[in-house]
PDB file of C-alpha atoms and ligand atoms in Angstrom:
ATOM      1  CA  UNK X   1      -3.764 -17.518   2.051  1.00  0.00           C
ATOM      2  CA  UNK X   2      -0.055 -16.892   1.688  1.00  0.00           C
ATOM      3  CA  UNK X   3       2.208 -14.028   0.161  1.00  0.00           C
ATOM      4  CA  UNK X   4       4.940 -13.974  -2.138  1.00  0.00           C
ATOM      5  CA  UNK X   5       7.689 -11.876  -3.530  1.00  0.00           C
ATOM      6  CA  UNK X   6       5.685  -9.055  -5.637  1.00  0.00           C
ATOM      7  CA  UNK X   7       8.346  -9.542  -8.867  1.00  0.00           C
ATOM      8  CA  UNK X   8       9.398  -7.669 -11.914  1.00  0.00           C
ATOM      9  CA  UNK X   9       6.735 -10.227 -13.789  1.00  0.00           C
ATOM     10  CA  UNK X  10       3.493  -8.884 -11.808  1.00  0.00           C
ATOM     11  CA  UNK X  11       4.665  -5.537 -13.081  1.00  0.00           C
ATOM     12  CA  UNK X  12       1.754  -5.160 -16.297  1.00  0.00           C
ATOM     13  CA  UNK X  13      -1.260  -6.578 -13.820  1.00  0.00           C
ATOM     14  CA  UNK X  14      -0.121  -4.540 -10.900  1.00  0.00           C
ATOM     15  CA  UNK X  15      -0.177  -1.578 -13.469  1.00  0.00           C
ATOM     16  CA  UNK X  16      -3.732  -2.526 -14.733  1.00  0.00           C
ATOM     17  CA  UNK X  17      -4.876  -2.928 -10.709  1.00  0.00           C
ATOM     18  CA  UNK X  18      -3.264   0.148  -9.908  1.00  0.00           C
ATOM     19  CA  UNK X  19      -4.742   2.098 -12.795  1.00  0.00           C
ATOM     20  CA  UNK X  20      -8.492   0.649 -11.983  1.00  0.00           C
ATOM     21  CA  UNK X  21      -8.410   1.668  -8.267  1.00  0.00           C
ATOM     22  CA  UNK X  22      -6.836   5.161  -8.794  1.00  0.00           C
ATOM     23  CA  UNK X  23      -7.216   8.589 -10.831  1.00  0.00           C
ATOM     24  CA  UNK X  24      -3.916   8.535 -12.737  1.00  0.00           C
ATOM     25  CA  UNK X  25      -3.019   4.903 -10.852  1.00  0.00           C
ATOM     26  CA  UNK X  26       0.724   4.038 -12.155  1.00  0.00           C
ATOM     27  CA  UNK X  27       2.125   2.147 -15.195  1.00  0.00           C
ATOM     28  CA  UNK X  28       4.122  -0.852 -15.902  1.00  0.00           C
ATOM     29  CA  UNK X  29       7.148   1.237 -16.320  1.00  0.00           C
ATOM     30  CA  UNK X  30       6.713   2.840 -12.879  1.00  0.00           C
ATOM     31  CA  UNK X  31       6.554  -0.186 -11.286  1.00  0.00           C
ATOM     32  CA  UNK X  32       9.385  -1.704 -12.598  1.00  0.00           C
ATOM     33  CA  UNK X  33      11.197   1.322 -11.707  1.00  0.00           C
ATOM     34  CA  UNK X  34      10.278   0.779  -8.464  1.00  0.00           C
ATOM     35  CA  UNK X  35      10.952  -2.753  -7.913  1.00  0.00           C
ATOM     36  CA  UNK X  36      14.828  -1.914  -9.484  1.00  0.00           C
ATOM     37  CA  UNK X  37      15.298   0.239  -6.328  1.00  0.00           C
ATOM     38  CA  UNK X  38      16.941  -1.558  -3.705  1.00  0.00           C
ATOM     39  CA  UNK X  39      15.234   0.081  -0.631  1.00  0.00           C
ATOM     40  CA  UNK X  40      11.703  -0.800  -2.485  1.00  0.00           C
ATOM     41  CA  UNK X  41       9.715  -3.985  -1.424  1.00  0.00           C
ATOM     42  CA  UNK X  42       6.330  -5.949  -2.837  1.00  0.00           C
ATOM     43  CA  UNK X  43       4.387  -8.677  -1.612  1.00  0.00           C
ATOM     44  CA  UNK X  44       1.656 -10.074  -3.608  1.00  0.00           C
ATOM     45  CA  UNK X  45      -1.626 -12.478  -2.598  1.00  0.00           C
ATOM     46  CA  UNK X  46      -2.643 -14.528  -6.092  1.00  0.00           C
ATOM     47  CA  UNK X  47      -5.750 -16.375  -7.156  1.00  0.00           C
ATOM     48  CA  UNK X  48      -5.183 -19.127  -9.753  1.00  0.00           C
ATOM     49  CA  UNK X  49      -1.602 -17.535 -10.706  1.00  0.00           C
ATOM     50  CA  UNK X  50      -3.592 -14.078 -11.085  1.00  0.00           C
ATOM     51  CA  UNK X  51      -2.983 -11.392  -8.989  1.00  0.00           C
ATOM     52  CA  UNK X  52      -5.039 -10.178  -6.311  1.00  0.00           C
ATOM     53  CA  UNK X  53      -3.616  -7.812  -4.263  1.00  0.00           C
ATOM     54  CA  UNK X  54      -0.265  -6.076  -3.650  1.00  0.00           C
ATOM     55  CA  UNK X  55       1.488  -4.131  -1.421  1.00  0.00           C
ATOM     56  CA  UNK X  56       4.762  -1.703  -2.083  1.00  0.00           C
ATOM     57  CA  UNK X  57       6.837   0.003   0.562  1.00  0.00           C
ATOM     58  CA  UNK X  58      10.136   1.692   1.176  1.00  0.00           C
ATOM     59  CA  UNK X  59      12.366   1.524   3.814  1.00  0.00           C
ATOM     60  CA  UNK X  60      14.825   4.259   5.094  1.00  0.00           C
ATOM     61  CA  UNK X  61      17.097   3.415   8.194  1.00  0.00           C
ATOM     62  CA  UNK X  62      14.298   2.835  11.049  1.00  0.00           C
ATOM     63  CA  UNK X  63      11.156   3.943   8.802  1.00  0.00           C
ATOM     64  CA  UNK X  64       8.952   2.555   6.174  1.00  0.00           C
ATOM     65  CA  UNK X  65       6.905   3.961   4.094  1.00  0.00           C
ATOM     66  CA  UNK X  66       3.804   2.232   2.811  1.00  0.00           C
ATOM     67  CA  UNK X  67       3.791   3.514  -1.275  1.00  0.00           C
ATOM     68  CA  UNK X  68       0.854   1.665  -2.180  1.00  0.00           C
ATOM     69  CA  UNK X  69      -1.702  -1.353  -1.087  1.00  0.00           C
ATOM     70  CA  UNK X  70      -4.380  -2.032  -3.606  1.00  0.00           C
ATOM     71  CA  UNK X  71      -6.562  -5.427  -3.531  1.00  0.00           C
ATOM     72  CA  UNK X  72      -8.312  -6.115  -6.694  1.00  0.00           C
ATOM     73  CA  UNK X  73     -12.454  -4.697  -6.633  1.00  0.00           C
ATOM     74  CA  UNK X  74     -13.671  -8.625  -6.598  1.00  0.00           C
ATOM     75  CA  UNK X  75     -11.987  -9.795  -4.149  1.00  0.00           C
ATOM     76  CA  UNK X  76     -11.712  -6.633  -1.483  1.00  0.00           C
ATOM     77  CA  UNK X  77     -13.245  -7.289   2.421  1.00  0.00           C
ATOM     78  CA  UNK X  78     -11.918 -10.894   2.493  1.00  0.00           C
ATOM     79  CA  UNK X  79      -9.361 -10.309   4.942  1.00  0.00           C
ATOM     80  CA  UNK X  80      -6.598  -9.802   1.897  1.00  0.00           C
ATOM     81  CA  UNK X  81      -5.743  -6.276   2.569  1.00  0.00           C
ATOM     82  CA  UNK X  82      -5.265  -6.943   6.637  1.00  0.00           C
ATOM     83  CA  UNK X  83      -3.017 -10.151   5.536  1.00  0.00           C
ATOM     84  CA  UNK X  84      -0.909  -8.183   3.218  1.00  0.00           C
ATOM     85  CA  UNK X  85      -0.500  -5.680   5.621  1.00  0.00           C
ATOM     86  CA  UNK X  86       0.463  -7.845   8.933  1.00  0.00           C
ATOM     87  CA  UNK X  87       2.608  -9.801   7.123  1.00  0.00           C
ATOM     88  CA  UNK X  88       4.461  -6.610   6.422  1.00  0.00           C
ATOM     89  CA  UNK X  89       4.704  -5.604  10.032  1.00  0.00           C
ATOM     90  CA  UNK X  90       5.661  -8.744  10.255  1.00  0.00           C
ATOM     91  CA  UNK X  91       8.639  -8.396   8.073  1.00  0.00           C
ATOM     92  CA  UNK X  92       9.539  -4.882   9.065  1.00  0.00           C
ATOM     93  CA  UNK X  93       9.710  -5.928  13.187  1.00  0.00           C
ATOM     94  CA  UNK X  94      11.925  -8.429  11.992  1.00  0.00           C
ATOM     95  CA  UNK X  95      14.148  -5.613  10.509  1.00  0.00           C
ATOM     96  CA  UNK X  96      13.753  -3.837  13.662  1.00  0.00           C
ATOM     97  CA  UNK X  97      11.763  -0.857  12.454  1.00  0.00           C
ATOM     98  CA  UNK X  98       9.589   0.634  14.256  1.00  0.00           C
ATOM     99  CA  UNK X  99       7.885   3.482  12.224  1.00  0.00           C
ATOM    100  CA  UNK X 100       5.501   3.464   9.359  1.00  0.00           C
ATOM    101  CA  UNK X 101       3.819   6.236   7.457  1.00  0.00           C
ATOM    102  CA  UNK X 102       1.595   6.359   4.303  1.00  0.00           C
ATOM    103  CA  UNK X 103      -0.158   8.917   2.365  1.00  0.00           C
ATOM    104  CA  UNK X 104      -3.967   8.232   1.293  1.00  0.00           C
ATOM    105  CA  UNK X 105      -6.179  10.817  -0.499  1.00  0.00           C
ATOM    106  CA  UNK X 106      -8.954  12.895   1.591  1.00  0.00           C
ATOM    107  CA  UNK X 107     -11.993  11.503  -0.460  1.00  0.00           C
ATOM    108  CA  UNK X 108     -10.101   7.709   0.028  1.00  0.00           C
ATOM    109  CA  UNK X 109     -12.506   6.815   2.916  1.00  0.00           C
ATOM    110  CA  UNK X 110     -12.677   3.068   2.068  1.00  0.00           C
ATOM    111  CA  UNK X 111      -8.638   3.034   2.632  1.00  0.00           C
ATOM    112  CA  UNK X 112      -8.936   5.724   5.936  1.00  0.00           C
ATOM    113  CA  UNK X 113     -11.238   3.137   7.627  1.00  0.00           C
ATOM    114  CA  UNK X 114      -8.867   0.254   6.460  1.00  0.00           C
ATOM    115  CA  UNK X 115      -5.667   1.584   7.901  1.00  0.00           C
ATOM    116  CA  UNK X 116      -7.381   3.114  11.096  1.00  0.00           C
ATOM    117  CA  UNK X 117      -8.902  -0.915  11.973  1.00  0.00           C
ATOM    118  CA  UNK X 118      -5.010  -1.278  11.966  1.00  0.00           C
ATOM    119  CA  UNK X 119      -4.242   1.161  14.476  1.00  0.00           C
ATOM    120  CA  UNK X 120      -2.772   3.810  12.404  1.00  0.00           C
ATOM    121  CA  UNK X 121      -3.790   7.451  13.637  1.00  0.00           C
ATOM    122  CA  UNK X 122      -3.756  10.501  11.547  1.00  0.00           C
ATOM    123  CA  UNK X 123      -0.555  12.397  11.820  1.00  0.00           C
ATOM    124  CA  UNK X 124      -0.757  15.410   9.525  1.00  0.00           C
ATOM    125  CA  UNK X 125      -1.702  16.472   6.389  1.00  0.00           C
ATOM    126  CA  UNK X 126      -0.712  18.005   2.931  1.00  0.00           C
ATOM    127  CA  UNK X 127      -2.997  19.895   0.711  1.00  0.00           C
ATOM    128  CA  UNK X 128      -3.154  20.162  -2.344  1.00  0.00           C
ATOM    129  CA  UNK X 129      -1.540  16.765  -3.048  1.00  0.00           C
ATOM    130  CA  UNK X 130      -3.646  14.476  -5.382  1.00  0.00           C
ATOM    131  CA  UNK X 131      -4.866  15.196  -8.420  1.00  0.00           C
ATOM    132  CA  UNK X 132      -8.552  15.498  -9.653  1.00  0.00           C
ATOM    133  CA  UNK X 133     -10.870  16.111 -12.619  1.00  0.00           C
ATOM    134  CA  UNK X 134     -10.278  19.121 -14.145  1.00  0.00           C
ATOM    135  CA  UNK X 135      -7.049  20.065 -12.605  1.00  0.00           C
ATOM    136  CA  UNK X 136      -7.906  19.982  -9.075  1.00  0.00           C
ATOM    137  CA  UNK X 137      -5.928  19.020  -6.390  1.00  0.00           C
ATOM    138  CA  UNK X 138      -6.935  17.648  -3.160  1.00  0.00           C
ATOM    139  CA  UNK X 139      -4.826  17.353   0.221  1.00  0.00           C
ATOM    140  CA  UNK X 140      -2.905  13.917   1.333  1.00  0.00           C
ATOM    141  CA  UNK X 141      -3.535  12.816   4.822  1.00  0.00           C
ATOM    142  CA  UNK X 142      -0.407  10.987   6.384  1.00  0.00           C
ATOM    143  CA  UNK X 143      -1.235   8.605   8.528  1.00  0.00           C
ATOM    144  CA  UNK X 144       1.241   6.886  11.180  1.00  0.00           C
ATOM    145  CA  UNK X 145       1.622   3.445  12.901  1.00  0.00           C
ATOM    146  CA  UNK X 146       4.171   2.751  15.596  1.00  0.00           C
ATOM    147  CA  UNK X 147       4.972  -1.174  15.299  1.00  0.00           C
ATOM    148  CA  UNK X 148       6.169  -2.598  19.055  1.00  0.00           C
ATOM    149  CA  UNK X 149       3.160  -4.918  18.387  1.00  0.00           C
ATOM    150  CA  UNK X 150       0.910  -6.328  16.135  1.00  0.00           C
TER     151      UNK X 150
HETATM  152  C1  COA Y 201      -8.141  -0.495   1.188  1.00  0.00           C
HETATM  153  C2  COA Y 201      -8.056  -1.928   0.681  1.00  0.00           C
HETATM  154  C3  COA Y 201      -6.611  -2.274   0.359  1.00  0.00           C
HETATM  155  C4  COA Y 201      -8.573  -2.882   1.770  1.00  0.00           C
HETATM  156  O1  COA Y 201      -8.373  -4.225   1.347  1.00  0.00           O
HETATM  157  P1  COA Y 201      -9.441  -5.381   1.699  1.00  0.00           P
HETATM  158  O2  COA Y 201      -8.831  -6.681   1.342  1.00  0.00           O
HETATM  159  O3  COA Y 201     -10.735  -5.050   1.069  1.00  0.00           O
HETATM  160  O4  COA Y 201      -9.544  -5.196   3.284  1.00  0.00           O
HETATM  161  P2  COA Y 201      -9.936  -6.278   4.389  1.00  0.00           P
HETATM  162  O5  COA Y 201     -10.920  -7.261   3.848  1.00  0.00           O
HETATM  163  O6  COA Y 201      -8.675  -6.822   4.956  1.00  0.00           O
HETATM  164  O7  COA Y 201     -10.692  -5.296   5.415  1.00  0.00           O
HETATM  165  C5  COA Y 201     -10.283  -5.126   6.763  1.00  0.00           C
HETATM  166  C6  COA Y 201     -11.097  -4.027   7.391  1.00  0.00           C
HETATM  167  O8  COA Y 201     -10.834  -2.763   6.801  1.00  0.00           O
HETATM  168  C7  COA Y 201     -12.031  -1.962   6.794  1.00  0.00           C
HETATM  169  N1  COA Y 201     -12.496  -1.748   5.415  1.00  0.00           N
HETATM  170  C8  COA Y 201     -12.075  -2.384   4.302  1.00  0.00           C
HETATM  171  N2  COA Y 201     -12.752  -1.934   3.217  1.00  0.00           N
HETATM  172  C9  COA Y 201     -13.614  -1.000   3.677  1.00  0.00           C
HETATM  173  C10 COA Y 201     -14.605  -0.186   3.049  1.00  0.00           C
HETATM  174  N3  COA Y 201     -14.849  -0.242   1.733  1.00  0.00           N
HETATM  175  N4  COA Y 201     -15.323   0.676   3.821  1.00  0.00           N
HETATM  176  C11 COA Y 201     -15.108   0.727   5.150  1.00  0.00           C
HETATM  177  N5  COA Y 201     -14.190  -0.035   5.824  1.00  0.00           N
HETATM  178  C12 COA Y 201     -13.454  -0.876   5.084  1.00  0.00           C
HETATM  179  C13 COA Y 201     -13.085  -2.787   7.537  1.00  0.00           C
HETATM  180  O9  COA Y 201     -12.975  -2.457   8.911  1.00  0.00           O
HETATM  181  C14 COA Y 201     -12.606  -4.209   7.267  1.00  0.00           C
HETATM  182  O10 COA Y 201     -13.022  -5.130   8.245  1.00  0.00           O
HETATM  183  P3  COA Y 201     -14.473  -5.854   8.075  1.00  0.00           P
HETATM  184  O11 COA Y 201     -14.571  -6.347   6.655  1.00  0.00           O
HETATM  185  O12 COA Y 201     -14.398  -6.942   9.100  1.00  0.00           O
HETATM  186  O13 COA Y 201     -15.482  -4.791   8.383  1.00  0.00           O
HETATM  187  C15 COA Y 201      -8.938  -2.146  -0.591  1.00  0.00           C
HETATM  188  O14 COA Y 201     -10.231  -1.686  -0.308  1.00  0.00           O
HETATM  189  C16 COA Y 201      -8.428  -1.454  -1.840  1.00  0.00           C
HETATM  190  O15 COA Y 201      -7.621  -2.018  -2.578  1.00  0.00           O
HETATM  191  N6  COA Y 201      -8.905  -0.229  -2.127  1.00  0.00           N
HETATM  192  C17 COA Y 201      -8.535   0.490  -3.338  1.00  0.00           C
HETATM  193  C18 COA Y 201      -7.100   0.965  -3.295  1.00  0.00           C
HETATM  194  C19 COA Y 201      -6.797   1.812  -2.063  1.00  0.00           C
HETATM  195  O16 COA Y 201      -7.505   2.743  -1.733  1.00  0.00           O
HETATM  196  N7  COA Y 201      -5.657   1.486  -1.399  1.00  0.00           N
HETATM  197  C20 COA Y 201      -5.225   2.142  -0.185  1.00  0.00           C
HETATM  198  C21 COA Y 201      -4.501   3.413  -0.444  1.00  0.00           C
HETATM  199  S1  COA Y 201      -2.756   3.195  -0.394  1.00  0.00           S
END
C-alpha cells in the first residue's frame, strides 16, 4: 500500500465518497475549494487508478486539524484508514507539530472506535453541530491526539 498527493483530479470521486459515507457529505466544488487553500492537505490510497480512501487536514502554526478521512464502504477494515492516518503523523512530526484535533458526529461510532485504536482521547464537545433528518442537529465530539510518537 502506498499514498499519494490527494489532487485537484480526485476532486468528483472524493465528492461521490464523501457524499456516500455522510448526511449532506461535500461536493466537487467544496473540495476543490479546499485543495486551492494553501494550509489544506490530501493524501489518497487507490485501487486500479480508483480511489479508495482519502484523508484532508489543515494546518495552523503547531496544530492540525483532521477535516475529513473517509475509506470507501468495500474496502473499509483493511488497515487503509490506520495507513492514511500514520502516514499523516508521519508527515506532520516531520513539520514539527505536535497537536491534532478532529470533529466526528455523536452517532459516528464506527469512526469514535477508529480514532480512539489511535490513541486519540475525547477532549470536548459541541452540540448541536451536525445535521439530521428533519432538521435536527446533533452535537460534534472533538477528539485530540498529542503526536511525540507514533
Ligand atoms: C473510519 C474509517 C475511516 C476507518 O477506515 P478503515 O480503513 O475501515 O479502518 P482500519 O481498517 O484501518 O481499522 C483500524 C481499526 O479501527 C477500528 N475500526 C474501524 N472500523 C470500525 C468499525 N466499523 N467498528 C468498530 N471499530 C472499527 C478497529 O479497531 C480497526 O481495527 P481492527 O480491524 O483490527 O479491529 C472508515 O470506516 C470510514 O471511512 N468510515 C466512514 C467515514 C467516516 O466516518 N470517517 C471518519 C470521520 S472524519
Amino acid at each position: 500500500m502506498r499514498v499519494l498527493p490527494l489532487t485537484l483530479e480526485d476532486c468528483g470521486q472524493a465528492a461521490r465518497l464523501h457524499q456516500a459515507a455522510f448526511f449532506k457529505g461535500w461536493k466537487e466544488k467544496d473540495f476543490q475549494e479546499f485543495l486551492k487553500n494553501p494550509l489544506i492537505y490530501g493524501l489518497k490510497t487507490e485501487e486500479n487508478h480508483d480511489l479508495s480512501g482519502f484523508i484532508l487536514w489543515r494546518e495552523v502554526e503547531d496544530e492540525a486539524e483532521i477535516l475529513t478521512l473517509v475509506v470507501a464502504p468495500f474496502h473499509q477494515r483493511k488497515g487503509r484508514g490506520s495507513f492514511l492516518l500514520t502516514s499523516l503523523f508521519e508527515i506532520l512530526i516531520k513539520k514539527r507539530i505536535q497537536n491534532l484535533f478532529l470533529e466526528v458526529a455523536e452517532d459516528n461510532h464506527q469512526a469514535q472506535g477508529f480514532y480512539r485504536k489511535h490513541d486519540f482521547s475525547l477532549q470536548s464537545k459541541r452540540p448541536g453541530y451536525y445535521p439530521r433528518e428533519g432538521g435536527k442537529l446533533i452535537p460534534a465530539f472533538i477528539f485530540f491526539r498529542k503526536l511525540c510518537k507514533i
